[in-house]
Short mmCIF file of C-alpha atoms and ligand atoms in Angstrom, two decimals:
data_model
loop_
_atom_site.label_atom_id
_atom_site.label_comp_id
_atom_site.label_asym_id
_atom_site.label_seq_id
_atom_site.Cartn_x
_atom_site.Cartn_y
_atom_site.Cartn_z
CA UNK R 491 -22.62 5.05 -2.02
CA UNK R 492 -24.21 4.47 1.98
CA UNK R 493 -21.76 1.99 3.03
CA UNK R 494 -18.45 1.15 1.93
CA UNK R 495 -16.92 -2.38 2.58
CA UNK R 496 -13.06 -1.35 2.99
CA UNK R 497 -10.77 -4.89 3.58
CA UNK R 498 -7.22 -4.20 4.84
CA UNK R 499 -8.34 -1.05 7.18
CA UNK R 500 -5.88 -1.87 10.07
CA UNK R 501 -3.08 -1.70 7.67
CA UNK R 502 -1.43 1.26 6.59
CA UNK R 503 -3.09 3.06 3.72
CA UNK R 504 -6.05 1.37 4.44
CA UNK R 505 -6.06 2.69 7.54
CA UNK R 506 -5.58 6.43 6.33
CA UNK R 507 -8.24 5.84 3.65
CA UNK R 508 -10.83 4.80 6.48
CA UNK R 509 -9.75 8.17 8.43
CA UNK R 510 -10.17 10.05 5.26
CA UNK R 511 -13.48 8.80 3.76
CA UNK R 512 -14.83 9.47 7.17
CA UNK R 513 -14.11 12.97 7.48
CA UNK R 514 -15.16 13.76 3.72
CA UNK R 515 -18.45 11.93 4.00
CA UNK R 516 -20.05 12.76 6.48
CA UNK R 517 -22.96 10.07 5.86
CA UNK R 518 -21.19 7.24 4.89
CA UNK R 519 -20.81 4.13 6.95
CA UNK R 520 -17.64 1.77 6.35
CA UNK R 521 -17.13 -1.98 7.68
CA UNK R 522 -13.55 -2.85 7.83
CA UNK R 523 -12.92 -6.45 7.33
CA UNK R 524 -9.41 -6.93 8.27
CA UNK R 525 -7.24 -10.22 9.38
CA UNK R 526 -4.79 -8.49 11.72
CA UNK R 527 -2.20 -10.02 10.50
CA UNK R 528 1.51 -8.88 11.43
CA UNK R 529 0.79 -5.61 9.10
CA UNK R 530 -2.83 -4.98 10.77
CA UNK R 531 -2.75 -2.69 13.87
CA UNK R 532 -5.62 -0.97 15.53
CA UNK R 533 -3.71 1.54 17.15
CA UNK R 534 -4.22 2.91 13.54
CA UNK R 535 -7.78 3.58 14.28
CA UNK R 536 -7.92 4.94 18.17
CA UNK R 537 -9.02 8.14 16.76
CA UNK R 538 -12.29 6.71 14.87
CA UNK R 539 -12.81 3.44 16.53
CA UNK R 540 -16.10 4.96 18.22
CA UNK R 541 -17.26 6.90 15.82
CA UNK R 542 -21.21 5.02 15.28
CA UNK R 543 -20.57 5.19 11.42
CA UNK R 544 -17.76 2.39 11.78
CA UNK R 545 -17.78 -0.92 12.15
CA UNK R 546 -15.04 -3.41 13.11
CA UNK R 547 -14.70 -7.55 11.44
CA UNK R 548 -12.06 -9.50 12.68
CA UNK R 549 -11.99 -12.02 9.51
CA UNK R 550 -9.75 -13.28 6.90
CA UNK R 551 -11.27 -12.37 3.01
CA UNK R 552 -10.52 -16.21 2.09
CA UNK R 553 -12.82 -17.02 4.69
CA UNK R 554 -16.25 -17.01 2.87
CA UNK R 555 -18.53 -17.02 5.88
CA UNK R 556 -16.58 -13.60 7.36
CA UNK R 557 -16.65 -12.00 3.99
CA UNK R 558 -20.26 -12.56 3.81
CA UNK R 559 -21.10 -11.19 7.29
CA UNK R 560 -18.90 -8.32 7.05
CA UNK R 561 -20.29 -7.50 3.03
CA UNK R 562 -23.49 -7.44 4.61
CA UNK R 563 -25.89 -4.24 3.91
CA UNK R 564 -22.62 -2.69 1.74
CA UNK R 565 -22.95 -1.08 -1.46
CA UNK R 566 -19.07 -1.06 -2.52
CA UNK R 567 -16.00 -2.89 -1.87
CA UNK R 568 -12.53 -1.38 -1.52
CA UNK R 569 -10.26 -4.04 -1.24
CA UNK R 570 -6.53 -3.10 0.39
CA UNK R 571 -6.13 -6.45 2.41
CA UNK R 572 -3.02 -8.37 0.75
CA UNK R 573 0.05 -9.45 1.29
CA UNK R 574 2.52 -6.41 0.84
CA UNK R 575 6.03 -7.01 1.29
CA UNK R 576 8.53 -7.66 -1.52
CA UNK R 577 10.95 -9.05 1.13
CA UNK R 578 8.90 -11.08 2.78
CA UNK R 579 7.35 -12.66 -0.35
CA UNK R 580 10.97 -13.82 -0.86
CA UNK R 581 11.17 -15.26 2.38
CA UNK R 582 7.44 -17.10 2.06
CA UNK R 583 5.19 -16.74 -0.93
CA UNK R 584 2.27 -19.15 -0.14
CA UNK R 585 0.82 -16.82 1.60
CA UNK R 586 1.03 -13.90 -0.90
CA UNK R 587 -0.97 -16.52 -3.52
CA UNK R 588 -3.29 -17.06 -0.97
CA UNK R 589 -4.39 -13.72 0.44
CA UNK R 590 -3.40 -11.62 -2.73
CA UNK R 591 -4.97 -13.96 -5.56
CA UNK R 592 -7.17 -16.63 -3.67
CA UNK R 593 -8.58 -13.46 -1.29
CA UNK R 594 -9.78 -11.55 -4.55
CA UNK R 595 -11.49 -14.28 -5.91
CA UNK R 596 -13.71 -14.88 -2.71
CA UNK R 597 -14.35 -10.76 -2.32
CA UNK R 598 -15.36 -11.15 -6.25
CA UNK R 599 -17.81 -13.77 -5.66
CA UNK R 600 -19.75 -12.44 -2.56
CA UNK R 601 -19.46 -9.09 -4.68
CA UNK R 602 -21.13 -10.85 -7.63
CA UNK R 603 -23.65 -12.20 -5.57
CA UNK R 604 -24.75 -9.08 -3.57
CA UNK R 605 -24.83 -7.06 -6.67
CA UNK R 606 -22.55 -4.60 -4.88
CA UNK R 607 -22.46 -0.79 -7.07
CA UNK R 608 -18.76 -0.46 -6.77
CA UNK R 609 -15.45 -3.02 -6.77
CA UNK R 610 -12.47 -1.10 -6.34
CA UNK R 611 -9.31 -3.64 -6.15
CA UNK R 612 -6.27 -2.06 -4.98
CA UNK R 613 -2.86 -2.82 -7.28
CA UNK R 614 0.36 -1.72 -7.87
CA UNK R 615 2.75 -0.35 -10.71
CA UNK R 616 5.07 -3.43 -9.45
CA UNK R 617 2.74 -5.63 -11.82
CA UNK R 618 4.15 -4.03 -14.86
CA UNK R 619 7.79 -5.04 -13.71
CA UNK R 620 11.23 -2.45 -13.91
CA UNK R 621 11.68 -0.11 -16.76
CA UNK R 622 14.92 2.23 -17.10
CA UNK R 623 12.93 4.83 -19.28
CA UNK R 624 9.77 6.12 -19.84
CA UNK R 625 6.73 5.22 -17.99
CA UNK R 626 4.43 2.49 -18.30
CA UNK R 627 0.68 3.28 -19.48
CA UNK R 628 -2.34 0.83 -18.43
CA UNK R 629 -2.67 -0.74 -21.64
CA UNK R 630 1.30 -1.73 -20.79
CA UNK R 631 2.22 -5.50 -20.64
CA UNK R 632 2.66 -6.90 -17.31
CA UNK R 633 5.84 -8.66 -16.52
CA UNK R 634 6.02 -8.65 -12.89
CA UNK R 635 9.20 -9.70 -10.70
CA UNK R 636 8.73 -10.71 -7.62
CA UNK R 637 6.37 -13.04 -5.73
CA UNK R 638 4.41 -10.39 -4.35
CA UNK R 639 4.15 -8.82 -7.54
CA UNK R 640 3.05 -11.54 -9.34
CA UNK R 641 0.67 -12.06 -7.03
CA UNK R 642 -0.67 -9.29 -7.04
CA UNK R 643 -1.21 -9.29 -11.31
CA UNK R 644 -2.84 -12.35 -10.16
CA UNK R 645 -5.29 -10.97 -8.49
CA UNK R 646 -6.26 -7.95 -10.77
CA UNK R 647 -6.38 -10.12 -13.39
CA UNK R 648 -8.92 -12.35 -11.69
CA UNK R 649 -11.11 -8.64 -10.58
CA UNK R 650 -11.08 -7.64 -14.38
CA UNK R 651 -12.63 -11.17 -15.23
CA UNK R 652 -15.61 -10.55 -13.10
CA UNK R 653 -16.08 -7.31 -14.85
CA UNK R 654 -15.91 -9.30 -18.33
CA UNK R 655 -17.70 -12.40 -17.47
CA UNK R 656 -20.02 -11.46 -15.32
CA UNK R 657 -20.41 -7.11 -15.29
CA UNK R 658 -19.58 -6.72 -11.99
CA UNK R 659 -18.26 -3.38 -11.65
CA UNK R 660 -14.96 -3.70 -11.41
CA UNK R 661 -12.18 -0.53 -11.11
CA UNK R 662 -8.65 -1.28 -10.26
CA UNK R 663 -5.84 1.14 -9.52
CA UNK R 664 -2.25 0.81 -9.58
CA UNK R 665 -0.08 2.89 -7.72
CA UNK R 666 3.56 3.79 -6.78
CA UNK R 667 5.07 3.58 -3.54
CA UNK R 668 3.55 5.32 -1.20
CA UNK R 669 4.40 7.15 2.08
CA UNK R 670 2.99 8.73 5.29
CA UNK R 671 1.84 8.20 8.87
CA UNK R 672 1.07 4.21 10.13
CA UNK R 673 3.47 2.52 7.34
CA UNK R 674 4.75 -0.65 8.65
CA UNK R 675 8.70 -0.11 9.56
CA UNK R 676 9.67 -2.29 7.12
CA UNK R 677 10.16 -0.32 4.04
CA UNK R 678 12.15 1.76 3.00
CA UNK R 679 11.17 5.09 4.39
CA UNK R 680 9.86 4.26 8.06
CA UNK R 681 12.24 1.09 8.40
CA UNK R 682 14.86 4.05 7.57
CA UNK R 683 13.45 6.09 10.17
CA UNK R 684 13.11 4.75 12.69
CA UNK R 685 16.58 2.98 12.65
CA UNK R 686 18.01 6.62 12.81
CA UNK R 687 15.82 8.06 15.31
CA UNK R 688 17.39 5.20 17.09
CA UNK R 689 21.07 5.75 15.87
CA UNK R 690 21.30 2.54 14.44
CA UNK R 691 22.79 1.84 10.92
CA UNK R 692 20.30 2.04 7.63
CA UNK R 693 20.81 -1.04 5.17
CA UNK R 694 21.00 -0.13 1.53
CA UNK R 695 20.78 -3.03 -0.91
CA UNK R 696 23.06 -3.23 -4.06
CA UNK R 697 24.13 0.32 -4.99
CA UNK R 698 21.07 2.36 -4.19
CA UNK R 699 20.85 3.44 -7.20
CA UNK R 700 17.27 2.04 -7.66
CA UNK R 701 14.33 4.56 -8.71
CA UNK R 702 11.43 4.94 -6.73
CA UNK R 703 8.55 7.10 -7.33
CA UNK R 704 6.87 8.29 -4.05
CA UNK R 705 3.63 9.35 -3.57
CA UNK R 706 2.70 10.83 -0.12
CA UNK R 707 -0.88 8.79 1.26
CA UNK R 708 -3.27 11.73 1.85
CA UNK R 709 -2.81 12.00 -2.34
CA UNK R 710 -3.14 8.30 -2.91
CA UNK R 711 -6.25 8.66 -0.90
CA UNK R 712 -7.83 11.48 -3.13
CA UNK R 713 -6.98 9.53 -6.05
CA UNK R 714 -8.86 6.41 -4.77
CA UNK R 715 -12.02 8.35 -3.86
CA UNK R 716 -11.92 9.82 -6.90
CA UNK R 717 -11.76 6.87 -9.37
CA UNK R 718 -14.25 5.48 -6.57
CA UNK R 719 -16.64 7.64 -7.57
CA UNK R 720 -15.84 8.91 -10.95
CA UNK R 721 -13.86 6.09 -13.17
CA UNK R 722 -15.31 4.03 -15.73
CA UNK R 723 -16.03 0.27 -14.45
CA UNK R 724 -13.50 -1.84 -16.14
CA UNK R 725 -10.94 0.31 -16.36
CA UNK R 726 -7.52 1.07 -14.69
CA UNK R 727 -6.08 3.72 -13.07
CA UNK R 728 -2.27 4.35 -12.72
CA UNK R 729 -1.62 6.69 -9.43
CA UNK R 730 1.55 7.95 -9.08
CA UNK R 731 3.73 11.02 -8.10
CA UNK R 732 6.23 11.61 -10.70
CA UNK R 733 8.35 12.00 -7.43
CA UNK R 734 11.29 9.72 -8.79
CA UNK R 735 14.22 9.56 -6.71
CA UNK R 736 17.14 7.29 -6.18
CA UNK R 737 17.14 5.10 -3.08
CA UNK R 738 20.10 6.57 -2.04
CA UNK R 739 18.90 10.10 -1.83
CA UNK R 740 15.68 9.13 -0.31
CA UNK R 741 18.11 8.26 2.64
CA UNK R 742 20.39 11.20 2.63
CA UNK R 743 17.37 13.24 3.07
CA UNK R 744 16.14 12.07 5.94
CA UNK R 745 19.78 11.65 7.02
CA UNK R 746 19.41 15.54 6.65
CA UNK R 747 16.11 15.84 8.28
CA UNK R 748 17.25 14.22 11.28
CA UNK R 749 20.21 15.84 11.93
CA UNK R 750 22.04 12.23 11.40
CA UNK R 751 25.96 11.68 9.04
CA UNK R 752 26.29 9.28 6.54
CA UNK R 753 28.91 7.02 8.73
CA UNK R 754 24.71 5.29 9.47
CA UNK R 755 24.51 4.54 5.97
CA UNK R 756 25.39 0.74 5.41
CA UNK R 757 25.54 -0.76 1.85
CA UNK R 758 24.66 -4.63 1.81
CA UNK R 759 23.42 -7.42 -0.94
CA UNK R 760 21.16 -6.83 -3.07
CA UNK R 761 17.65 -7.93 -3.31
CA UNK R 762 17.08 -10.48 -5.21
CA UNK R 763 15.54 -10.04 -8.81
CA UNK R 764 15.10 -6.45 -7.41
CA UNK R 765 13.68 -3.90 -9.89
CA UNK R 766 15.55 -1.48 -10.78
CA UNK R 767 12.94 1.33 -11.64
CA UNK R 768 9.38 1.95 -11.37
CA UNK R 769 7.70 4.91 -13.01
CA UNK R 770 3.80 5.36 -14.46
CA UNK R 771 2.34 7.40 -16.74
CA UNK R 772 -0.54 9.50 -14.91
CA UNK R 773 -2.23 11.00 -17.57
CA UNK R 774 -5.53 8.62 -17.26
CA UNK R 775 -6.60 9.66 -13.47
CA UNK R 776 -5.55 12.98 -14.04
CA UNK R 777 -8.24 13.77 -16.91
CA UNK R 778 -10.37 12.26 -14.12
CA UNK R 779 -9.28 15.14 -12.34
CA UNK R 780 -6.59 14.09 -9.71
CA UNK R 781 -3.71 16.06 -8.95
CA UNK R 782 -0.91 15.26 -6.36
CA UNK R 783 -0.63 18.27 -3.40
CA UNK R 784 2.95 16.73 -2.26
CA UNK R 785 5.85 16.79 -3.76
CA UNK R 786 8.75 14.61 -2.13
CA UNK R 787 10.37 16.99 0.32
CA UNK R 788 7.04 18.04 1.35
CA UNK R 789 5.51 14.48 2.15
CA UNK R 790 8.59 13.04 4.00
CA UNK R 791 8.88 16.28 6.24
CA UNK R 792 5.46 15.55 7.50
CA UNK R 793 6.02 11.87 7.50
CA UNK R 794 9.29 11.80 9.30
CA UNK R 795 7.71 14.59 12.31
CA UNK R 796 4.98 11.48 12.64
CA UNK R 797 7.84 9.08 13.14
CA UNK R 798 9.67 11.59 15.71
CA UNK R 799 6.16 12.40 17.45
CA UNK R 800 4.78 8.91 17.74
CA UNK R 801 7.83 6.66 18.96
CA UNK R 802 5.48 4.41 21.34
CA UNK R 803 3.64 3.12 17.89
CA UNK R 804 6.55 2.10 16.07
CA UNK R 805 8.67 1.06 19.11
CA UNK R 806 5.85 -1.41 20.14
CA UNK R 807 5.75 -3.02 16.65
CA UNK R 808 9.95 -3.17 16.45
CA UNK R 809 9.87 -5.60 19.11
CA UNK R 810 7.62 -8.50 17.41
CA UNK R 811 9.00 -10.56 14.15
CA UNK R 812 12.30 -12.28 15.93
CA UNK R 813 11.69 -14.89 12.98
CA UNK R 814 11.69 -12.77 10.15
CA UNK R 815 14.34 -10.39 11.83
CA UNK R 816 16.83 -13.23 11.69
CA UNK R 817 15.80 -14.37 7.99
CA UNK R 818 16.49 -10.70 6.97
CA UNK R 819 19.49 -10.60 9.12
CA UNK R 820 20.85 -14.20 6.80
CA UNK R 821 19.92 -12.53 3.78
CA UNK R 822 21.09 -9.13 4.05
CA UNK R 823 23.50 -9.49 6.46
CA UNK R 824 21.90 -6.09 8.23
P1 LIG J 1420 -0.17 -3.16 4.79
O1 LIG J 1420 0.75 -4.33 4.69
O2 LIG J 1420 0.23 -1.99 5.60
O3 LIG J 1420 -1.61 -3.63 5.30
C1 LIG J 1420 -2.26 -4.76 4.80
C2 LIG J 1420 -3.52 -4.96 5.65
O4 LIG J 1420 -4.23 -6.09 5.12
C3 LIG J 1420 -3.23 -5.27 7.12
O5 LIG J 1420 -4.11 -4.57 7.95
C4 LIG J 1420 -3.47 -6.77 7.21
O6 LIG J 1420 -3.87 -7.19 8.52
C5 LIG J 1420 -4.57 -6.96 6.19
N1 LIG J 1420 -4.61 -8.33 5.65
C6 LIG J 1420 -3.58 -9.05 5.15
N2 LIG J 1420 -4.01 -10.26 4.76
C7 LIG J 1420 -5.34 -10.29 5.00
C8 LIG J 1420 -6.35 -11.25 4.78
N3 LIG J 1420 -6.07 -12.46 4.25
N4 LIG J 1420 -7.62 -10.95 5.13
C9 LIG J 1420 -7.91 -9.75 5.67
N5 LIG J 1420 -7.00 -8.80 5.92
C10 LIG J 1420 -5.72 -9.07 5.58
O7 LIG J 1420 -0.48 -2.73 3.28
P2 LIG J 1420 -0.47 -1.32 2.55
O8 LIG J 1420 0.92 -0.91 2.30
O9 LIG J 1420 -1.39 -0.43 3.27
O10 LIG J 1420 -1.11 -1.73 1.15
C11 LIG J 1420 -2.51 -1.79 0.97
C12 LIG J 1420 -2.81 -2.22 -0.46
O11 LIG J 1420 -2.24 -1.29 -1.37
C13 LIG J 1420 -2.23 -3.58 -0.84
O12 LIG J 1420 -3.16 -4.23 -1.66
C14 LIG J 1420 -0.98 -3.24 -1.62
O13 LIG J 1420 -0.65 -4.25 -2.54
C15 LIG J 1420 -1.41 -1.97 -2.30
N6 LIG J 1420 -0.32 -1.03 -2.62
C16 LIG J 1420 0.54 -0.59 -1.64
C17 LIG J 1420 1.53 0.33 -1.96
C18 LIG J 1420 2.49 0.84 -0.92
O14 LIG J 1420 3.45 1.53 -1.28
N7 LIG J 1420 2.29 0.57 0.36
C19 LIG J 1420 1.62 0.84 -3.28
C20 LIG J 1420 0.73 0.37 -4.24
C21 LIG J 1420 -0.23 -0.56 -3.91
O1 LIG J 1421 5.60 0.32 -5.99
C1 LIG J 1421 4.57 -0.01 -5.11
C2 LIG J 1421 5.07 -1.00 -4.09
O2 LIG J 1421 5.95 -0.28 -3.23
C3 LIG J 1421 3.97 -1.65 -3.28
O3 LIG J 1421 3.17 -2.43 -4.15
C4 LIG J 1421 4.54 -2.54 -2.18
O4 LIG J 1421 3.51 -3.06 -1.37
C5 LIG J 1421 5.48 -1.70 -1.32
O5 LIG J 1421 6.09 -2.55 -0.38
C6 LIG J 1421 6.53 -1.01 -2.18
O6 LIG J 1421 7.49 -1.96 -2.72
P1 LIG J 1421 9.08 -1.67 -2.73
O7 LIG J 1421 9.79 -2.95 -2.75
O8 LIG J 1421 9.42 -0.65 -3.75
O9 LIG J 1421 9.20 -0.95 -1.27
P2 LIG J 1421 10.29 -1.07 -0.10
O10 LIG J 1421 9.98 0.01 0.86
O11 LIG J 1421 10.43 -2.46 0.42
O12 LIG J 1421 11.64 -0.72 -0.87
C7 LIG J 1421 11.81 0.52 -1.54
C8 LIG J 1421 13.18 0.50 -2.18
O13 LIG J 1421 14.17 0.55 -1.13
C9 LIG J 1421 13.48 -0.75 -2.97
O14 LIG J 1421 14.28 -0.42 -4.09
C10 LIG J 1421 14.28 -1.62 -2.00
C11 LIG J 1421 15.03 -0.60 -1.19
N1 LIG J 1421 15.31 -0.99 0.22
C12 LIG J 1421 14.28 -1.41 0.98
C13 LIG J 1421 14.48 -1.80 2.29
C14 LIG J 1421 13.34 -2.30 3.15
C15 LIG J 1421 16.60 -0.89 0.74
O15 LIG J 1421 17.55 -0.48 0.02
N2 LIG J 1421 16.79 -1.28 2.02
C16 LIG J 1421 15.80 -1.74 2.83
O16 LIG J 1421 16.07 -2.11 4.00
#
């Protein structure tokens, strides 16, 4: 591969893919195609935005004429641009069906057209829906929960029929939640954060009890390259960490890290038709040859020094969203 196409680069692990595929390759060239939408921020990219291998589109990927220019002279698509928030797909789900499932299909078809080597689509274990036990395999059914996850099965769904109908070389991954530098402060971990860093009360939903299984970025991104390069078109990947942990101790330890009691700690409703635990099998990318280098502890202390270091990126970004600040505020009462 010369030239990657990589859609969703301002975001957050698209962002720390572009970083990382950069430094590895020396040779490559990558065009990121991204909308900057709330979640896209080019303060992500300071440190590479001059670099003469990389290439900035400002373009939406249901916009047919942008996806064209910007797949121009590439040889492989990664696609991370979507729709990501659970909560927000609650709020407003049009736009999840329309970036997450209409988005793929116009990637697919310039794709299919250009002949492009490589189609990596970017999922997520949320597609297979909660399970208490056990962990779900690839060949799993999908029973997805929310909007965004739904959308989302939408869309891989629609990537794996232009593998079948018309061999276009298709690879999709699905991964757990991940964690790390740039993450919009919004979930869990950085929303967490930075609320404590500023003293200000962290809003559990339901009875934290809820299983997530976290997998720090720089991992996720050596997983990606690898089934980049080395899986078998048509298949899927599951990524994950089998770093489970319960909500609730998530946010004691970074209570913990900084230095913080649990009088911040403040239980609210629940989300709705929230899942109660995701967990994947990993046994499929790891024959591929993928190991994690994080475990839990280890991720969030480098994740929440980021947080602590680099107050003028989130603190900017804080300030925006009165709209969907006072539609979480209704819902959650936080
Ligand atoms: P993010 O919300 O941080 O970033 C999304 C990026 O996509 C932003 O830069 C945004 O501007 C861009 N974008 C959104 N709509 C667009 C459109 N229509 N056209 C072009 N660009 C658009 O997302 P993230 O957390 O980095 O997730 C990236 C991908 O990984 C997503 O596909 C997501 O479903 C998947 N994923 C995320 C996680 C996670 O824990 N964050 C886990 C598994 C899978
Ligand atoms: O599993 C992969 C998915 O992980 C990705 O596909 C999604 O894009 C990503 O957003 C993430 O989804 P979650 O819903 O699991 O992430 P979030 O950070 O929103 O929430 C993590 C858990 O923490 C979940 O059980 C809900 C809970 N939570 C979240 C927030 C924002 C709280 O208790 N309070 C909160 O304020």
């Amino acid at each position: 591969m010369n030239h990657l196409l990589i859609t969703g680069g301002a975001g957050f692990i698209g962002s720390n893919f572009v970083r990382y595929m950069l430094r590895k390759y020396p040779h490559l060239k990558i065009t990121n195609l991204d909308a900057l939408t709330y979640a896209g921020n080019l303060d992500n990219l300071k440190d590479i935005e001059s670099d003469s291998r990389y290439r900035f589109v400002h373009g939406n990927i249901c916009d047919e004429k942008k996806v064209a220019e910007a797949m121009e002279g590439c040889d492989a698509v990664v696609n991370f641009a979507a729709e990501t928030h659970v909560d927000r797909s609650i709020h407003e789900g049009g736009v999840f069906v329309e970036t997450d499932v209409r988005g793929v299909f116009v990637l697919c078809e310039e794709a299919r057209k250009r002949n492009v080597k490589r189609f990596l689509h970017i999922s997520t274990d949320e597609v297979y829906g909660s399970r208490l036990e056990g962990y779900f395999k690839e060949t799993d059914m999908l029973s997805p929960s929310s909007p965004y996850s739904s959308a989302k099965a939408g869309g891989e769904l629609l990537a794996r029929s232009y593998f079948v109908t018309y061999k276009l070389p298709v690879l999709v991954t699905r991964s757990s939640n991940n964690f790390g530098p740039y993450q919009y402060p919004e979930k869990l971990i950085p929303l967490f954060t930075t609320n404590l860093i500023e003293n200000k009360p962290v809003p559990v939903y339901g009875d934290g009890k809820q299983v997530r299984d976290w997998l720090y970025v720089e991992d996720q991104c050596d997983g990606l390259d690898l089934v980049l390069q080395k899986g078998e078109v048509g298949e899927i990947y599951n990524c994950g960490s089998h770093n489970e942990e319960f909500n609730i101790n998530v946010t004691k330890a970074i209570l913990k890290l900084l230095g913080k009691g649990d009088d911040l700690i403040t239980y609210v409703q629940d989300r709705p038709g929230h899942d109660r635990r995701y967990a994947v099998d990993t046994d499929k990318i790891q024959k591929l040859g993928w190991k994690r280098q994080h475990n839990f502890m280890q991720g969030l202390e480098k994740t929440v020094k980021w947080y602590v270091e680099n107050e003028a990126w989130w603190h900017a970004i804080k300030q925006k969203q009165a709209d969907y600040k006072a539609w979480m505020e209704k819902q959650y009462g936080a």
